[in-house]
Every structure is written in structure tokens, then in C-alpha cells.
């Protein structure tokens, strides 16, 4: 299975009613995308263009696609709203297309923003892998990351597989003793293996999070009749430390029932 992300060319944060703080995607952000996904798609618009590090190279490698949208401009222009609408529209288009990719809608922020007319709400189980995923720092460029990804594809594929197995366990077999489950033990080992080979190659790493919303109303749950029981079980939430403490940082898995907003 190939994996792709639908994201933005920058990090946007609402500041007041109409203000917005914009920061560029860092090289380590880009390394995170490239290491754990196979393709990046971002929107562009006729009002503002924000470049991505090594953009031309990424496009030539087939790792990055940019889709342009024309937005009507009149009066006071809300940059934040434009970005949210174009990313939401892009996500709905991509998810409606037949594709070899398993797509993830990603925003590097504490809160997901989606255009009102293009969003839906559903019950979900929110799974946070906090400070779990090793990523090369800003001084490592994309060619080195892609070479490492090819060389260590077995470790990366194993990590993805164990994450998927954990998701299935969370949905189909809710258990307060989740930390003793085979899927979690194997995930812990996969993270340690990847962390070890990453340190060997890059020396200095940044730890990134991965947040996934498992839809209780859709294909994520094999038996929809159990969705209410699963939601109720995780209402209070579960937090499980995994791996060793590195530089004072503990990797955690958090599982909690959630009311989620996502694209249609």
C-alpha cells in the first residue's frame, strides 16, 4: 500500500477574528512527510504562493503535487479562510478519486481547521502517538532521507503494519490492559528498531507525533453494532508510555473517544 498526505505549503494559525500567523514548513517537517508517506499534495491559489523547501526537486521526483485554485477576491481578504477552503476542497477531490494511495489529511497544529461547507462530524477514537516517530533534523536534505527510506523500507513497512494492527485492536477489542497486547508490544519494538537505525545514520533526530481519528461510523470498524460500546469504553481515555525515556522525553500512546470534524 502506498501512503499519501494532503497538507498545506505552510503552517497557519488563527490570531483573533481575522488575523493569521504563517510560518514556513521546516526541512525537518518535510523530512517527516517524506519518511512516513510516499506522496505529498498541497493546494495553491491565485492570492498567495508559499514555497516548500526543495520544491522543484520534489516535483521532479514525483513526491510532490501542487494543485492550483482560483478564489474570488473582493473587499477584506481572509488569508486563513482561503487556505482552509482550498485545502478542504483539495482533500474532498482527492478522496473522491480512485487511487493507489491511502490518504491522510494532515495539518501540523493542535487543531484541525476545515471549511464549514465541506466538513462533517462523526464519533471517533483518537489515537495519538506522541514523540514516537524519529525524523532527521533540518540539516538533512531530501536525497539523504529518500535514500535512507529505500534502504530501511523493511523497518518502515513493519512500523506501518504494527500501527495498523494496533488500530484494529483498539477498535475491535477494547481492553484496559491494552499495553499487554501483542500489537502494542510489536509497535514498541518497531519504533525502537527504527529509532536505532535512524540514530546510526543521522545522529541527531527530532521526535514527531502522529494523530489518527478512527471513524466509528465508517469502514474503520468491522462491526458497526459495537461502535457505541467502543466509544463508551474510551470516553475517559487511556495513556500508555512506550519505549525508553530519551533526553527527558517519554514516548506515549493516548487513546480517547472523540467527536471529530473531518472532510466529507
mmCIF file of C-alpha atoms in Angstrom:
data_model
loop_
_atom_site.group_PDB
_atom_site.id
_atom_site.type_symbol
_atom_site.label_atom_id
_atom_site.label_comp_id
_atom_site.label_asym_id
_atom_site.label_seq_id
_atom_site.Cartn_x
_atom_site.Cartn_y
_atom_site.Cartn_z
ATOM 1 C CA UNK A 1 0.000 0.000 0.000
ATOM 2 C CA UNK A 2 1.266 3.483 -0.894
ATOM 3 C CA UNK A 3 0.540 6.288 1.555
ATOM 4 C CA UNK A 4 -0.026 9.957 0.812
ATOM 5 C CA UNK A 5 -0.767 13.162 2.722
ATOM 6 C CA UNK A 6 -2.975 16.108 1.866
ATOM 7 C CA UNK A 7 -1.473 19.076 3.651
ATOM 8 C CA UNK A 8 -0.522 22.754 3.289
ATOM 9 C CA UNK A 9 2.577 24.527 1.979
ATOM 10 C CA UNK A 10 2.888 26.397 5.303
ATOM 11 C CA UNK A 11 1.655 26.320 8.906
ATOM 12 C CA UNK A 12 -1.326 28.622 9.505
ATOM 13 C CA UNK A 13 -2.669 29.627 12.907
ATOM 14 C CA UNK A 14 -5.678 31.867 13.511
ATOM 15 C CA UNK A 15 -4.856 35.023 15.515
ATOM 16 C CA UNK A 16 -8.038 36.780 16.596
ATOM 17 C CA UNK A 17 -11.043 37.051 14.297
ATOM 18 C CA UNK A 18 -9.259 37.888 11.049
ATOM 19 C CA UNK A 19 -5.541 37.728 11.868
ATOM 20 C CA UNK A 20 -3.309 34.813 10.951
ATOM 21 C CA UNK A 21 0.200 33.706 11.835
ATOM 22 C CA UNK A 22 2.042 31.991 8.997
ATOM 23 C CA UNK A 23 5.257 30.003 9.341
ATOM 24 C CA UNK A 24 7.082 28.032 6.692
ATOM 25 C CA UNK A 25 7.373 24.270 6.659
ATOM 26 C CA UNK A 26 10.807 23.428 8.048
ATOM 27 C CA UNK A 27 13.217 20.977 6.486
ATOM 28 C CA UNK A 28 12.522 18.557 9.357
ATOM 29 C CA UNK A 29 8.751 18.869 8.702
ATOM 30 C CA UNK A 30 9.437 17.951 5.089
ATOM 31 C CA UNK A 31 11.675 15.069 6.145
ATOM 32 C CA UNK A 32 8.802 13.809 8.318
ATOM 33 C CA UNK A 33 6.431 13.848 5.346
ATOM 34 C CA UNK A 34 8.908 12.095 3.047
ATOM 35 C CA UNK A 35 9.954 9.412 5.510
ATOM 36 C CA UNK A 36 6.473 8.251 6.508
ATOM 37 C CA UNK A 37 4.455 8.951 3.337
ATOM 38 C CA UNK A 38 5.061 8.359 -0.360
ATOM 39 C CA UNK A 39 3.438 11.459 -1.846
ATOM 40 C CA UNK A 40 2.571 14.992 -0.720
ATOM 41 C CA UNK A 41 -0.260 17.050 -2.242
ATOM 42 C CA UNK A 42 -0.774 20.712 -1.334
ATOM 43 C CA UNK A 43 -3.097 23.432 -2.675
ATOM 44 C CA UNK A 44 -2.013 26.723 -4.220
ATOM 45 C CA UNK A 45 -4.153 29.760 -5.045
ATOM 46 C CA UNK A 46 -4.183 32.965 -7.078
ATOM 47 C CA UNK A 47 -3.768 35.179 -3.985
ATOM 48 C CA UNK A 48 -0.626 33.824 -2.334
ATOM 49 C CA UNK A 49 2.106 31.307 -3.145
ATOM 50 C CA UNK A 50 4.284 29.880 -0.373
ATOM 51 C CA UNK A 51 7.179 27.734 -1.498
ATOM 52 C CA UNK A 52 8.217 24.398 0.011
ATOM 53 C CA UNK A 53 11.879 23.522 0.641
ATOM 54 C CA UNK A 54 13.405 21.842 -2.437
ATOM 55 C CA UNK A 55 10.074 22.152 -4.235
ATOM 56 C CA UNK A 56 11.357 21.664 -7.795
ATOM 57 C CA UNK A 57 13.295 18.543 -6.851
ATOM 58 C CA UNK A 58 10.290 17.040 -5.078
ATOM 59 C CA UNK A 59 8.048 17.622 -8.090
ATOM 60 C CA UNK A 60 10.631 16.102 -10.448
ATOM 61 C CA UNK A 61 10.904 13.037 -8.176
ATOM 62 C CA UNK A 62 7.120 12.589 -8.233
ATOM 63 C CA UNK A 63 6.936 13.145 -4.467
ATOM 64 C CA UNK A 64 5.059 16.468 -4.548
ATOM 65 C CA UNK A 65 1.963 17.622 -6.420
ATOM 66 C CA UNK A 66 0.605 21.179 -6.240
ATOM 67 C CA UNK A 67 -2.981 21.894 -7.325
ATOM 68 C CA UNK A 68 -3.906 25.473 -8.098
ATOM 69 C CA UNK A 69 -7.279 27.005 -7.184
ATOM 70 C CA UNK A 70 -8.701 30.360 -8.216
ATOM 71 C CA UNK A 71 -10.540 32.051 -5.368
ATOM 72 C CA UNK A 72 -12.764 35.144 -5.717
ATOM 73 C CA UNK A 73 -11.107 38.195 -4.176
ATOM 74 C CA UNK A 74 -13.051 41.259 -3.060
ATOM 75 C CA UNK A 75 -13.004 43.530 -0.038
ATOM 76 C CA UNK A 76 -11.210 42.256 3.061
ATOM 77 C CA UNK A 77 -9.264 39.085 2.208
ATOM 78 C CA UNK A 78 -9.013 36.453 4.928
ATOM 79 C CA UNK A 79 -5.811 34.505 4.187
ATOM 80 C CA UNK A 80 -6.604 31.877 6.801
ATOM 81 C CA UNK A 81 -10.065 31.211 5.369
ATOM 82 C CA UNK A 82 -8.669 30.951 1.837
ATOM 83 C CA UNK A 83 -6.128 28.345 2.929
ATOM 84 C CA UNK A 84 -8.675 26.327 4.898
ATOM 85 C CA UNK A 85 -11.157 26.302 2.000
ATOM 86 C CA UNK A 86 -8.617 25.311 -0.643
ATOM 87 C CA UNK A 87 -7.115 22.543 1.482
ATOM 88 C CA UNK A 88 -10.574 21.217 2.358
ATOM 89 C CA UNK A 89 -11.633 21.301 -1.306
ATOM 90 C CA UNK A 90 -8.441 19.516 -2.321
ATOM 91 C CA UNK A 91 -8.998 16.816 0.309
ATOM 92 C CA UNK A 92 -12.537 16.134 -0.889
ATOM 93 C CA UNK A 93 -11.380 15.928 -4.512
ATOM 94 C CA UNK A 94 -8.543 13.529 -3.708
ATOM 95 C CA UNK A 95 -10.682 11.273 -1.530
ATOM 96 C CA UNK A 96 -13.298 11.071 -4.310
ATOM 97 C CA UNK A 97 -10.734 9.902 -6.867
ATOM 98 C CA UNK A 98 -9.756 6.288 -7.430
ATOM 99 C CA UNK A 99 -6.182 5.977 -6.253
ATOM 100 C CA UNK A 100 -3.488 3.501 -5.266
ATOM 101 C CA UNK A 101 -2.822 5.677 -2.204
ATOM 102 C CA UNK A 102 -4.190 5.560 1.307
ATOM 103 C CA UNK A 103 -4.618 9.283 2.023
ATOM 104 C CA UNK A 104 -4.162 11.178 5.295
ATOM 105 C CA UNK A 105 -5.451 14.731 5.872
ATOM 106 C CA UNK A 106 -2.656 16.418 7.827
ATOM 107 C CA UNK A 107 -2.186 19.812 9.457
ATOM 108 C CA UNK A 108 0.768 20.407 11.774
ATOM 109 C CA UNK A 109 -1.184 22.153 14.518
ATOM 110 C CA UNK A 110 -3.097 21.434 17.697
ATOM 111 C CA UNK A 111 -6.451 21.804 15.958
ATOM 112 C CA UNK A 112 -7.743 20.734 12.548
ATOM 113 C CA UNK A 113 -9.412 23.506 10.528
ATOM 114 C CA UNK A 114 -11.914 22.603 7.782
ATOM 115 C CA UNK A 115 -14.214 24.809 5.720
ATOM 116 C CA UNK A 116 -17.766 24.745 7.147
ATOM 117 C CA UNK A 117 -19.446 23.693 3.887
ATOM 118 C CA UNK A 118 -17.018 20.820 3.338
ATOM 119 C CA UNK A 119 -16.880 19.199 6.766
ATOM 120 C CA UNK A 120 -18.768 16.507 8.630
ATOM 121 C CA UNK A 121 -18.830 15.318 12.221
ATOM 122 C CA UNK A 122 -18.679 11.748 13.494
ATOM 123 C CA UNK A 123 -17.786 9.709 16.567
ATOM 124 C CA UNK A 124 -14.214 8.504 16.525
ATOM 125 C CA UNK A 125 -11.422 7.071 18.611
ATOM 126 C CA UNK A 126 -8.488 9.488 18.619
ATOM 127 C CA UNK A 127 -5.112 7.739 18.753
ATOM 128 C CA UNK A 128 -2.065 9.921 19.470
ATOM 129 C CA UNK A 129 1.450 8.578 19.047
ATOM 130 C CA UNK A 130 3.319 11.323 20.920
ATOM 131 C CA UNK A 131 7.058 11.868 20.467
ATOM 132 C CA UNK A 132 7.247 8.441 18.851
ATOM 133 C CA UNK A 133 8.442 8.878 15.271
ATOM 134 C CA UNK A 134 12.136 9.663 14.648
ATOM 135 C CA UNK A 135 12.766 12.287 11.956
ATOM 136 C CA UNK A 136 16.081 13.632 10.586
ATOM 137 C CA UNK A 137 16.838 17.245 11.586
ATOM 138 C CA UNK A 138 16.864 20.372 9.404
ATOM 139 C CA UNK A 139 20.432 19.852 8.175
ATOM 140 C CA UNK A 140 19.473 16.618 6.364
ATOM 141 C CA UNK A 141 18.227 17.124 2.795
ATOM 142 C CA UNK A 142 15.683 15.122 0.853
ATOM 143 C CA UNK A 143 18.097 12.945 -1.152
ATOM 144 C CA UNK A 144 19.556 11.546 2.070
ATOM 145 C CA UNK A 145 16.087 10.953 3.506
ATOM 146 C CA UNK A 146 14.847 9.171 0.378
ATOM 147 C CA UNK A 147 17.994 7.035 0.206
ATOM 148 C CA UNK A 148 17.551 6.052 3.857
ATOM 149 C CA UNK A 149 13.856 5.314 3.260
ATOM 150 C CA UNK A 150 14.704 2.934 0.424
ATOM 151 C CA UNK A 151 17.450 1.231 2.395
ATOM 152 C CA UNK A 152 15.289 0.862 5.505
ATOM 153 C CA UNK A 153 11.972 0.145 3.799
ATOM 154 C CA UNK A 154 11.561 -3.123 5.736
ATOM 155 C CA UNK A 155 11.720 -1.306 9.089
ATOM 156 C CA UNK A 156 9.331 1.405 7.870
ATOM 157 C CA UNK A 157 6.869 -1.102 6.404
ATOM 158 C CA UNK A 158 6.947 -3.038 9.670
ATOM 159 C CA UNK A 159 6.207 0.151 11.596
ATOM 160 C CA UNK A 160 3.202 0.949 9.401
ATOM 161 C CA UNK A 161 1.973 -2.635 9.727
ATOM 162 C CA UNK A 162 2.198 -2.618 13.534
ATOM 163 C CA UNK A 163 0.416 0.749 13.728
ATOM 164 C CA UNK A 164 -2.420 -0.663 11.601
ATOM 165 C CA UNK A 165 -2.611 -3.744 13.847
ATOM 166 C CA UNK A 166 -2.825 -1.532 16.928
ATOM 167 C CA UNK A 167 -5.702 0.409 15.374
ATOM 168 C CA UNK A 168 -7.589 -2.837 14.731
ATOM 169 C CA UNK A 169 -7.047 -3.968 18.322
ATOM 170 C CA UNK A 170 -8.279 -0.633 19.674
ATOM 171 C CA UNK A 171 -11.461 -0.803 17.608
ATOM 172 C CA UNK A 172 -12.318 -4.472 17.735
ATOM 173 C CA UNK A 173 -11.058 -5.487 21.186
ATOM 174 C CA UNK A 174 -11.252 -2.555 23.645
ATOM 175 C CA UNK A 175 -9.233 -3.535 26.694
ATOM 176 C CA UNK A 176 -7.931 -1.622 29.719
ATOM 177 C CA UNK A 177 -4.832 -3.830 29.508
ATOM 178 C CA UNK A 178 -4.017 -2.592 26.009
ATOM 179 C CA UNK A 179 -0.340 -2.277 26.989
ATOM 180 C CA UNK A 180 -0.075 -6.076 27.173
ATOM 181 C CA UNK A 181 -1.477 -6.588 23.683
ATOM 182 C CA UNK A 182 0.781 -8.154 21.094
ATOM 183 C CA UNK A 183 0.137 -5.286 18.676
ATOM 184 C CA UNK A 184 1.425 -2.684 21.150
ATOM 185 C CA UNK A 185 4.454 -4.771 22.086
ATOM 186 C CA UNK A 186 5.293 -5.178 18.398
ATOM 187 C CA UNK A 187 4.746 -1.449 17.746
ATOM 188 C CA UNK A 188 7.093 -0.599 20.601
ATOM 189 C CA UNK A 189 9.735 -2.892 19.112
ATOM 190 C CA UNK A 190 9.250 -1.424 15.616
ATOM 191 C CA UNK A 191 9.715 2.116 16.938
ATOM 192 C CA UNK A 192 12.866 1.081 18.802
ATOM 193 C CA UNK A 193 14.266 -0.636 15.697
ATOM 194 C CA UNK A 194 13.599 2.401 13.500
ATOM 195 C CA UNK A 195 14.986 4.742 16.130
ATOM 196 C CA UNK A 196 18.173 2.675 16.330
ATOM 197 C CA UNK A 197 18.899 2.639 12.578
ATOM 198 C CA UNK A 198 17.919 6.330 12.301
ATOM 199 C CA UNK A 199 20.397 7.325 15.013
ATOM 200 C CA UNK A 200 23.069 5.226 13.364
ATOM 201 C CA UNK A 201 22.582 7.148 10.096
ATOM 202 C CA UNK A 202 21.648 10.683 11.160
ATOM 203 C CA UNK A 203 22.924 11.025 14.766
ATOM 204 C CA UNK A 204 20.518 13.858 15.650
ATOM 205 C CA UNK A 205 16.763 13.339 15.422
ATOM 206 C CA UNK A 206 13.515 15.146 16.149
ATOM 207 C CA UNK A 207 10.566 13.141 17.514
ATOM 208 C CA UNK A 208 7.240 13.777 15.759
ATOM 209 C CA UNK A 209 3.655 12.912 16.648
ATOM 210 C CA UNK A 210 1.101 11.010 14.606
ATOM 211 C CA UNK A 211 -2.596 11.544 15.325
ATOM 212 C CA UNK A 212 -5.254 9.348 13.721
ATOM 213 C CA UNK A 213 -9.034 9.563 14.074
ATOM 214 C CA UNK A 214 -10.601 6.097 13.708
ATOM 215 C CA UNK A 215 -14.097 6.581 12.326
ATOM 216 C CA UNK A 216 -16.696 4.600 14.293
ATOM 217 C CA UNK A 217 -19.347 5.275 11.664
ATOM 218 C CA UNK A 218 -17.399 4.022 8.673
ATOM 219 C CA UNK A 219 -15.024 1.387 7.327
ATOM 220 C CA UNK A 220 -12.618 1.528 10.273
ATOM 221 C CA UNK A 221 -14.907 -0.604 12.436
ATOM 222 C CA UNK A 222 -15.605 -4.126 11.264
ATOM 223 C CA UNK A 223 -18.799 -4.482 13.326
ATOM 224 C CA UNK A 224 -20.789 -1.251 13.464
ATOM 225 C CA UNK A 225 -23.090 -2.713 16.134
ATOM 226 C CA UNK A 226 -20.174 -2.445 18.576
ATOM 227 C CA UNK A 227 -19.374 1.203 17.875
ATOM 228 C CA UNK A 228 -21.332 2.537 20.851
ATOM 229 C CA UNK A 229 -19.595 0.185 23.269
ATOM 230 C CA UNK A 230 -16.170 1.068 21.854
ATOM 231 C CA UNK A 231 -16.880 4.807 22.153
ATOM 232 C CA UNK A 232 -18.092 4.436 25.738
ATOM 233 C CA UNK A 233 -15.064 2.345 26.714
ATOM 234 C CA UNK A 234 -12.573 5.010 25.644
ATOM 235 C CA UNK A 235 -14.511 8.037 26.938
ATOM 236 C CA UNK A 236 -12.144 8.504 29.898
ATOM 237 C CA UNK A 237 -9.077 7.869 27.780
ATOM 238 C CA UNK A 238 -6.009 5.656 28.170
ATOM 239 C CA UNK A 239 -2.376 6.807 28.244
ATOM 240 C CA UNK A 240 0.449 4.299 27.843
ATOM 241 C CA UNK A 241 4.185 5.112 27.934
ATOM 242 C CA UNK A 242 6.259 3.154 25.429
ATOM 243 C CA UNK A 243 9.983 2.753 24.946
ATOM 244 C CA UNK A 244 12.732 4.370 26.968
ATOM 245 C CA UNK A 245 12.943 7.985 28.124
ATOM 246 C CA UNK A 246 15.244 9.829 25.699
ATOM 247 C CA UNK A 247 16.630 13.281 26.616
ATOM 248 C CA UNK A 248 13.876 13.673 29.192
ATOM 249 C CA UNK A 249 11.112 12.910 26.666
ATOM 250 C CA UNK A 250 8.800 9.928 27.085
ATOM 251 C CA UNK A 251 7.022 8.467 24.069
ATOM 252 C CA UNK A 252 3.316 7.988 24.745
ATOM 253 C CA UNK A 253 0.241 6.486 23.165
ATOM 254 C CA UNK A 254 -3.039 8.160 24.057
ATOM 255 C CA UNK A 255 -6.411 6.686 23.137
ATOM 256 C CA UNK A 256 -9.645 8.620 23.713
ATOM 257 C CA UNK A 257 -13.201 8.744 22.398
ATOM 258 C CA UNK A 258 -13.736 11.935 20.466
ATOM 259 C CA UNK A 259 -16.287 13.900 18.456
ATOM 260 C CA UNK A 260 -14.376 14.586 15.254
ATOM 261 C CA UNK A 261 -14.642 17.128 12.465
ATOM 262 C CA UNK A 262 -13.251 15.965 9.126
ATOM 263 C CA UNK A 263 -13.707 16.396 5.383
ATOM 264 C CA UNK A 264 -16.765 14.919 3.713
#
